[in-house]
PDB file of C-alpha atoms in Angstrom:
ATOM      1  CA  MET A   1     103.714  94.017  83.172  1.00 33.00           C
ATOM      2  CA  ARG A   2     104.510  93.246  80.106  1.00 30.00           C
ATOM      3  CA  ARG A   3     101.202  93.995  77.610  1.00 34.00           C
ATOM      4  CA  LEU A   4     100.886  91.520  75.449  1.00 35.00           C
ATOM      5  CA  GLY A   5     100.859  91.398  71.522  1.00 36.00           C
ATOM      6  CA  ASP A   6      97.976  91.956  69.343  1.00 36.00           C
ATOM      7  CA  VAL A   7      97.280  87.989  68.854  1.00 36.00           C
ATOM      8  CA  ARG A   8      93.829  87.477  66.628  1.00 37.00           C
ATOM      9  CA  SER A   9      91.754  84.717  67.745  1.00 38.00           C
ATOM     10  CA  GLU A  10      88.534  83.045  67.030  1.00 33.00           C
ATOM     11  CA  SER A  11      86.717  84.591  69.546  1.00 36.00           C
ATOM     12  CA  GLY A  12      87.465  87.714  68.461  1.00 36.00           C
ATOM     13  CA  ARG A  13      88.992  90.612  70.801  1.00 36.00           C
ATOM     14  CA  LEU A  14      88.148  90.672  74.539  1.00 35.00           C
ATOM     15  CA  GLN A  15      88.263  93.383  76.871  1.00 36.00           C
ATOM     16  CA  LEU A  16      87.861  93.418  80.299  1.00 35.00           C
ATOM     17  CA  LEU A  17      87.178  97.075  81.687  1.00 33.00           C
ATOM     18  CA  VAL A  18      87.117  97.053  85.015  1.00 33.00           C
ATOM     19  CA  LEU A  19      85.637 100.456  87.336  1.00 32.00           C
ATOM     20  CA  VAL A  20      86.392  99.961  91.166  1.00 33.00           C
ATOM     21  CA  SER A  21      84.655 101.991  93.655  1.00 33.00           C
ATOM     22  CA  ALA A  22      85.754 102.698  97.486  1.00 33.00           C
ATOM     23  CA  GLN A  23      83.610 104.242  99.707  1.00 36.00           C
ATOM     24  CA  LEU A  24      85.291 106.113 102.276  1.00 36.00           C
ATOM     25  CA  CYS A  25      84.618 106.527 106.385  1.00 36.00           C
ATOM     26  CA  SER A  26      86.099 109.023 108.056  1.00 37.00           C
ATOM     27  CA  ILE A  27      86.715 108.639 111.964  1.00 40.00           C
ATOM     28  CA  THR A  28      84.582 111.651 113.069  1.00 44.00           C
ATOM     29  CA  GLY A  29      81.787 108.664 111.445  1.00 51.00           C
ATOM     30  CA  CYS A  30      79.977 111.334 109.439  1.00 45.00           C
ATOM     31  CA  LEU A  31      81.498 112.276 106.223  1.00 52.00           C
ATOM     32  CA  PHE A  32      81.266 109.750 103.401  1.00 63.00           C
ATOM     33  CA  VAL A  33      83.525 109.968 100.315  1.00 63.00           C
ATOM     34  CA  THR A  34      83.732 107.736  97.593  1.00 72.00           C
ATOM     35  CA  ASP A  35      86.539 107.371  94.699  1.00 74.00           C
ATOM     36  CA  TYR A  36      86.324 105.749  91.509  1.00 74.00           C
ATOM     37  CA  PHE A  37      89.152 104.796  89.317  1.00 74.00           C
ATOM     38  CA  THR A  38      88.940 102.942  86.165  1.00 78.00           C
ATOM     39  CA  ARG A  39      91.344 100.852  83.978  1.00 79.00           C
ATOM     40  CA  THR A  40      91.878 100.790  80.037  1.00 81.00           C
ATOM     41  CA  PRO A  41      90.103  98.379  78.680  1.00 80.00           C
ATOM     42  CA  ARG A  42      92.627  95.337  77.720  1.00 83.00           C
ATOM     43  CA  LYS A  43      92.634  92.365  75.802  1.00 84.00           C
ATOM     44  CA  LEU A  44      92.260  88.602  76.867  1.00 85.00           C
ATOM     45  CA  ASN A  45      93.696  85.752  75.651  1.00 82.00           C
ATOM     46  CA  ALA A  46      92.950  82.538  76.384  1.00 84.00           C
ATOM     47  CA  PHE A  47      95.385  80.802  79.138  1.00 85.00           C
ATOM     48  CA  ARG A  48      98.119  79.248  77.855  1.00 86.00           C
ATOM     49  CA  SER A  49     100.789  80.310  80.520  1.00 84.00           C
ATOM     50  CA  PHE A  50     100.554  82.946  83.259  1.00 85.00           C
ATOM     51  CA  ALA A  51     101.768  85.142  80.403  1.00 88.00           C
ATOM     52  CA  SER A  52      98.378  84.920  79.105  1.00 87.00           C
ATOM     53  CA  VAL A  53      97.114  86.478  82.571  1.00 91.00           C
ATOM     54  CA  GLU A  54      96.376  89.879  82.642  1.00 91.00           C
ATOM     55  CA  LEU A  55      96.804  91.956  85.805  1.00 93.00           C
ATOM     56  CA  PHE A  56      95.848  94.384  87.171  1.00 91.00           C
ATOM     57  CA  HIS A  57      97.488  97.159  90.666  1.00 93.00           C
ATOM     58  CA  PHE A  58      94.683  98.626  92.748  1.00 90.00           C
ATOM     59  CA  THR A  59      95.298 100.827  95.755  1.00 91.00           C
ATOM     60  CA  VAL A  60      92.703 101.021  98.514  1.00 91.00           C
ATOM     61  CA  PRO A  61      92.643 103.729 100.810  1.00 89.00           C
ATOM     62  CA  ASP A  62      93.059 102.998 104.582  1.00 89.00           C
ATOM     63  CA  ASP A  63      89.239 103.527 106.195  1.00 86.00           C
ATOM     64  CA  THR A  64      87.927 102.128 103.368  1.00 88.00           C
ATOM     65  CA  VAL A  65      84.217 100.462 104.373  1.00 88.00           C
ATOM     66  CA  VAL A  66      83.587  98.634 100.885  1.00 88.00           C
ATOM     67  CA  ALA A  67      85.352  98.361  97.983  1.00 89.00           C
ATOM     68  CA  VAL A  68      83.107  97.404  95.009  1.00 89.00           C
ATOM     69  CA  TRP A  69      85.197  96.296  91.855  1.00 88.00           C
ATOM     70  CA  ASN A  70      82.744  96.340  88.521  1.00 87.00           C
ATOM     71  CA  LEU A  71      83.809  94.475  86.059  1.00 87.00           C
ATOM     72  CA  ILE A  72      82.566  94.681  81.986  1.00 84.00           C
ATOM     73  CA  THR A  73      83.763  92.289  79.672  1.00 83.00           C
ATOM     74  CA  PHE A  74      82.827  92.971  76.214  1.00 81.00           C
ATOM     75  CA  LYS A  75      83.198  91.211  72.998  1.00 78.00           C
ATOM     76  CA  GLU A  76      85.374  93.104  69.742  1.00 73.00           C
ATOM     77  CA  GLN A  77      85.911  91.438  66.784  1.00 68.00           C
ATOM     78  CA  GLY A  78      87.699  93.527  64.142  1.00 64.00           C
ATOM     79  CA  GLY A  79      86.866  97.232  65.913  1.00 61.00           C
ATOM     80  CA  THR A  80      83.500  96.329  65.599  1.00 63.00           C
ATOM     81  CA  PHE A  81      81.774  94.244  68.528  1.00 64.00           C
ATOM     82  CA  GLY A  82      81.990  90.497  67.943  1.00 64.00           C
ATOM     83  CA  ASP A  83      77.721  89.096  68.358  1.00 66.00           C
ATOM     84  CA  ASN A  84      79.346  85.773  66.172  1.00 68.00           C
ATOM     85  CA  CYS A  85      82.123  85.214  69.311  1.00 73.00           C
ATOM     86  CA  PRO A  86      81.684  81.576  70.671  1.00 75.00           C
ATOM     87  CA  ASP A  87      80.381  82.716  74.649  1.00 77.00           C
ATOM     88  CA  ARG A  88      83.834  81.777  76.186  1.00 80.00           C
ATOM     89  CA  ASN A  89      83.408  82.384  80.435  1.00 83.00           C
ATOM     90  CA  VAL A  90      85.836  85.018  81.598  1.00 86.00           C
ATOM     91  CA  THR A  91      87.577  84.254  84.751  1.00 87.00           C
ATOM     92  CA  VAL A  92      88.833  86.806  87.265  1.00 90.00           C
ATOM     93  CA  TYR A  93      90.900  86.289  90.700  1.00 91.00           C
ATOM     94  CA  PHE A  94      91.539  88.933  93.433  1.00 92.00           C
ATOM     95  CA  ARG A  95      93.799  89.240  96.567  1.00 93.00           C
ATOM     96  CA  SER A  96      95.372  91.554  98.532  1.00 93.00           C
ATOM     97  CA  GLY A  97      99.207  92.498  99.073  1.00 93.00           C
ATOM     98  CA  ALA A  98     100.824  90.357  96.159  1.00 92.00           C
ATOM     99  CA  PRO A  99      99.051  88.950  92.932  1.00 92.00           C
ATOM    100  CA  PRO A 100      96.758  86.027  93.156  1.00 90.00           C
ATOM    101  CA  VAL A 101      97.880  82.865  93.176  1.00 87.00           C
ATOM    102  CA  ILE A 102      96.260  80.904  90.267  1.00 85.00           C
ATOM    103  CA  ASN A 103      95.007  77.455  89.269  1.00 82.00           C
ATOM    104  CA  PRO A 104      93.815  77.964  85.892  1.00 81.00           C
ATOM    105  CA  LEU A 105      94.179  74.079  84.354  1.00 80.00           C
ATOM    106  CA  ASN A 106      92.895  72.933  88.161  1.00 79.00           C
ATOM    107  CA  THR A 107      96.264  70.996  89.213  1.00 82.00           C
ATOM    108  CA  HIS A 108      96.439  69.806  92.328  1.00 84.00           C
ATOM    109  CA  PHE A 109      99.593  71.631  94.602  1.00 82.00           C
ATOM    110  CA  PRO A 110     101.340  69.534  96.714  1.00 85.00           C
ATOM    111  CA  LYS A 111      99.845  68.679 100.259  1.00 86.00           C
ATOM    112  CA  ASP A 112     102.403  70.469 102.584  1.00 87.00           C
ATOM    113  CA  THR A 113     101.536  73.892  99.692  1.00 82.00           C
ATOM    114  CA  ILE A 114      99.713  76.954 101.646  1.00 81.00           C
ATOM    115  CA  VAL A 115      98.019  78.441  98.853  1.00 76.00           C
ATOM    116  CA  PRO A 116      97.246  82.188 100.062  1.00 75.00           C
ATOM    117  CA  GLY A 117      93.616  83.140 100.503  1.00 78.00           C
ATOM    118  CA  SER A 118      92.535  84.995  97.178  1.00 81.00           C
ATOM    119  CA  PHE A 119      88.949  85.388  95.670  1.00 83.00           C
ATOM    120  CA  ALA A 120      87.778  84.204  92.332  1.00 84.00           C
ATOM    121  CA  VAL A 121      84.843  85.426  90.455  1.00 85.00           C
ATOM    122  CA  THR A 122      83.443  83.542  86.592  1.00 85.00           C
ATOM    123  CA  LEU A 123      81.970  85.921  84.704  1.00 85.00           C
ATOM    124  CA  THR A 124      79.014  84.354  82.005  1.00 83.00           C
ATOM    125  CA  TRP A 125      77.494  86.286  79.180  1.00 76.00           C
ATOM    126  CA  THR A 126      74.159  87.744  79.664  1.00 71.00           C
ATOM    127  CA  LEU A 127      73.254  88.983  76.598  1.00 72.00           C
ATOM    128  CA  PRO A 128      74.895  88.580  72.758  1.00 71.00           C
ATOM    129  CA  ASN A 129      78.606  90.459  73.051  1.00 73.00           C
ATOM    130  CA  ARG A 130      78.658  91.888  77.264  1.00 76.00           C
ATOM    131  CA  THR A 131      78.785  90.538  80.124  1.00 80.00           C
ATOM    132  CA  THR A 132      78.877  92.104  83.811  1.00 83.00           C
ATOM    133  CA  GLY A 133      79.655  90.946  87.635  1.00 84.00           C
ATOM    134  CA  VAL A 134      80.390  93.138  91.169  1.00 86.00           C
ATOM    135  CA  PHE A 135      82.748  92.172  94.056  1.00 87.00           C
ATOM    136  CA  ASN A 136      82.216  93.682  96.998  1.00 89.00           C
ATOM    137  CA  VAL A 137      84.552  93.363  99.822  1.00 90.00           C
ATOM    138  CA  THR A 138      83.281  94.140 103.693  1.00 90.00           C
ATOM    139  CA  SER A 139      86.122  96.320 105.244  1.00 90.00           C
ATOM    140  CA  PRO A 140      89.471  95.875 102.751  1.00 91.00           C
ATOM    141  CA  LEU A 141      92.981  95.263 103.602  1.00 92.00           C
ATOM    142  CA  PRO A 142      94.200  98.942 102.736  1.00 94.00           C
ATOM    143  CA  GLY A 143      97.206  98.676 100.398  1.00 94.00           C
ATOM    144  CA  ASP A 144      97.623  97.142  97.010  1.00 95.00           C
ATOM    145  CA  TRP A 145      95.164  94.749  95.551  1.00 94.00           C
ATOM    146  CA  PHE A 146      95.941  92.982  93.113  1.00 94.00           C
ATOM    147  CA  LEU A 147      92.978  91.546  90.210  1.00 93.00           C
ATOM    148  CA  ALA A 148      93.883  88.847  87.395  1.00 92.00           C
ATOM    149  CA  ALA A 149      92.233  87.730  84.491  1.00 90.00           C
ATOM    150  CA  HIS A 150      92.443  85.259  81.479  1.00 88.00           C
ATOM    151  CA  LEU A 151      90.118  83.133  79.223  1.00 84.00           C
ATOM    152  CA  PRO A 152      89.922  79.063  79.857  1.00 83.00           C
ATOM    153  CA  LYS A 153      91.871  77.290  78.095  1.00 80.00           C
ATOM    154  CA  ASP A 154      91.385  76.577  74.046  1.00 70.00           C
ATOM    155  CA  GLU A 155      90.401  72.935  73.247  1.00 64.00           C
ATOM    156  CA  GLY A 156      92.382  73.165  70.311  1.00 59.00           C
ATOM    157  CA  LYS A 157      89.258  72.449  68.068  1.00 57.00           C
ATOM    158  CA  ILE A 158      89.554  73.916  64.630  1.00 50.00           C
ATOM    159  CA  SER A 159      86.365  75.113  63.120  1.00 51.00           C
ATOM    160  CA  VAL A 160      85.309  76.423  59.438  1.00 50.00           C
ATOM    161  CA  LYS A 161      83.318  79.103  59.085  1.00 51.00           C
TER     162      LYS A 161
END
């Protein structure tokens, strides 16, 4: 996985903190174990190409009953909260087994193309500098799960401060 350089944009730095919790039930049916996994926040960029997408990898244990992804996105600008940054939705895709096939430009695939199943969540801003979202999967497939996140494509507008 390639980490993008520190590119500053008008919207400031947006970072995504992903907290994953998986609830396990043993074969005997009486024991519940909860595991928590966290990932380091990463800067999100506007979609320009697939290199602009941040990819996260998780391993869901066998016998997982419910996997819950708690998503927290916040604005940061110059080391402080970016209260003056514009509100830009964050799109997050999930897929089991391989990275998700995404279509952020809403183009059409050829009609004989099979696109493997993935799930998408759009996070909208609920607070001045932070937003949250939850994605639950009941009886998820065990093994590798991938999450891809990006900001919407820049519209090419320049604004005066």
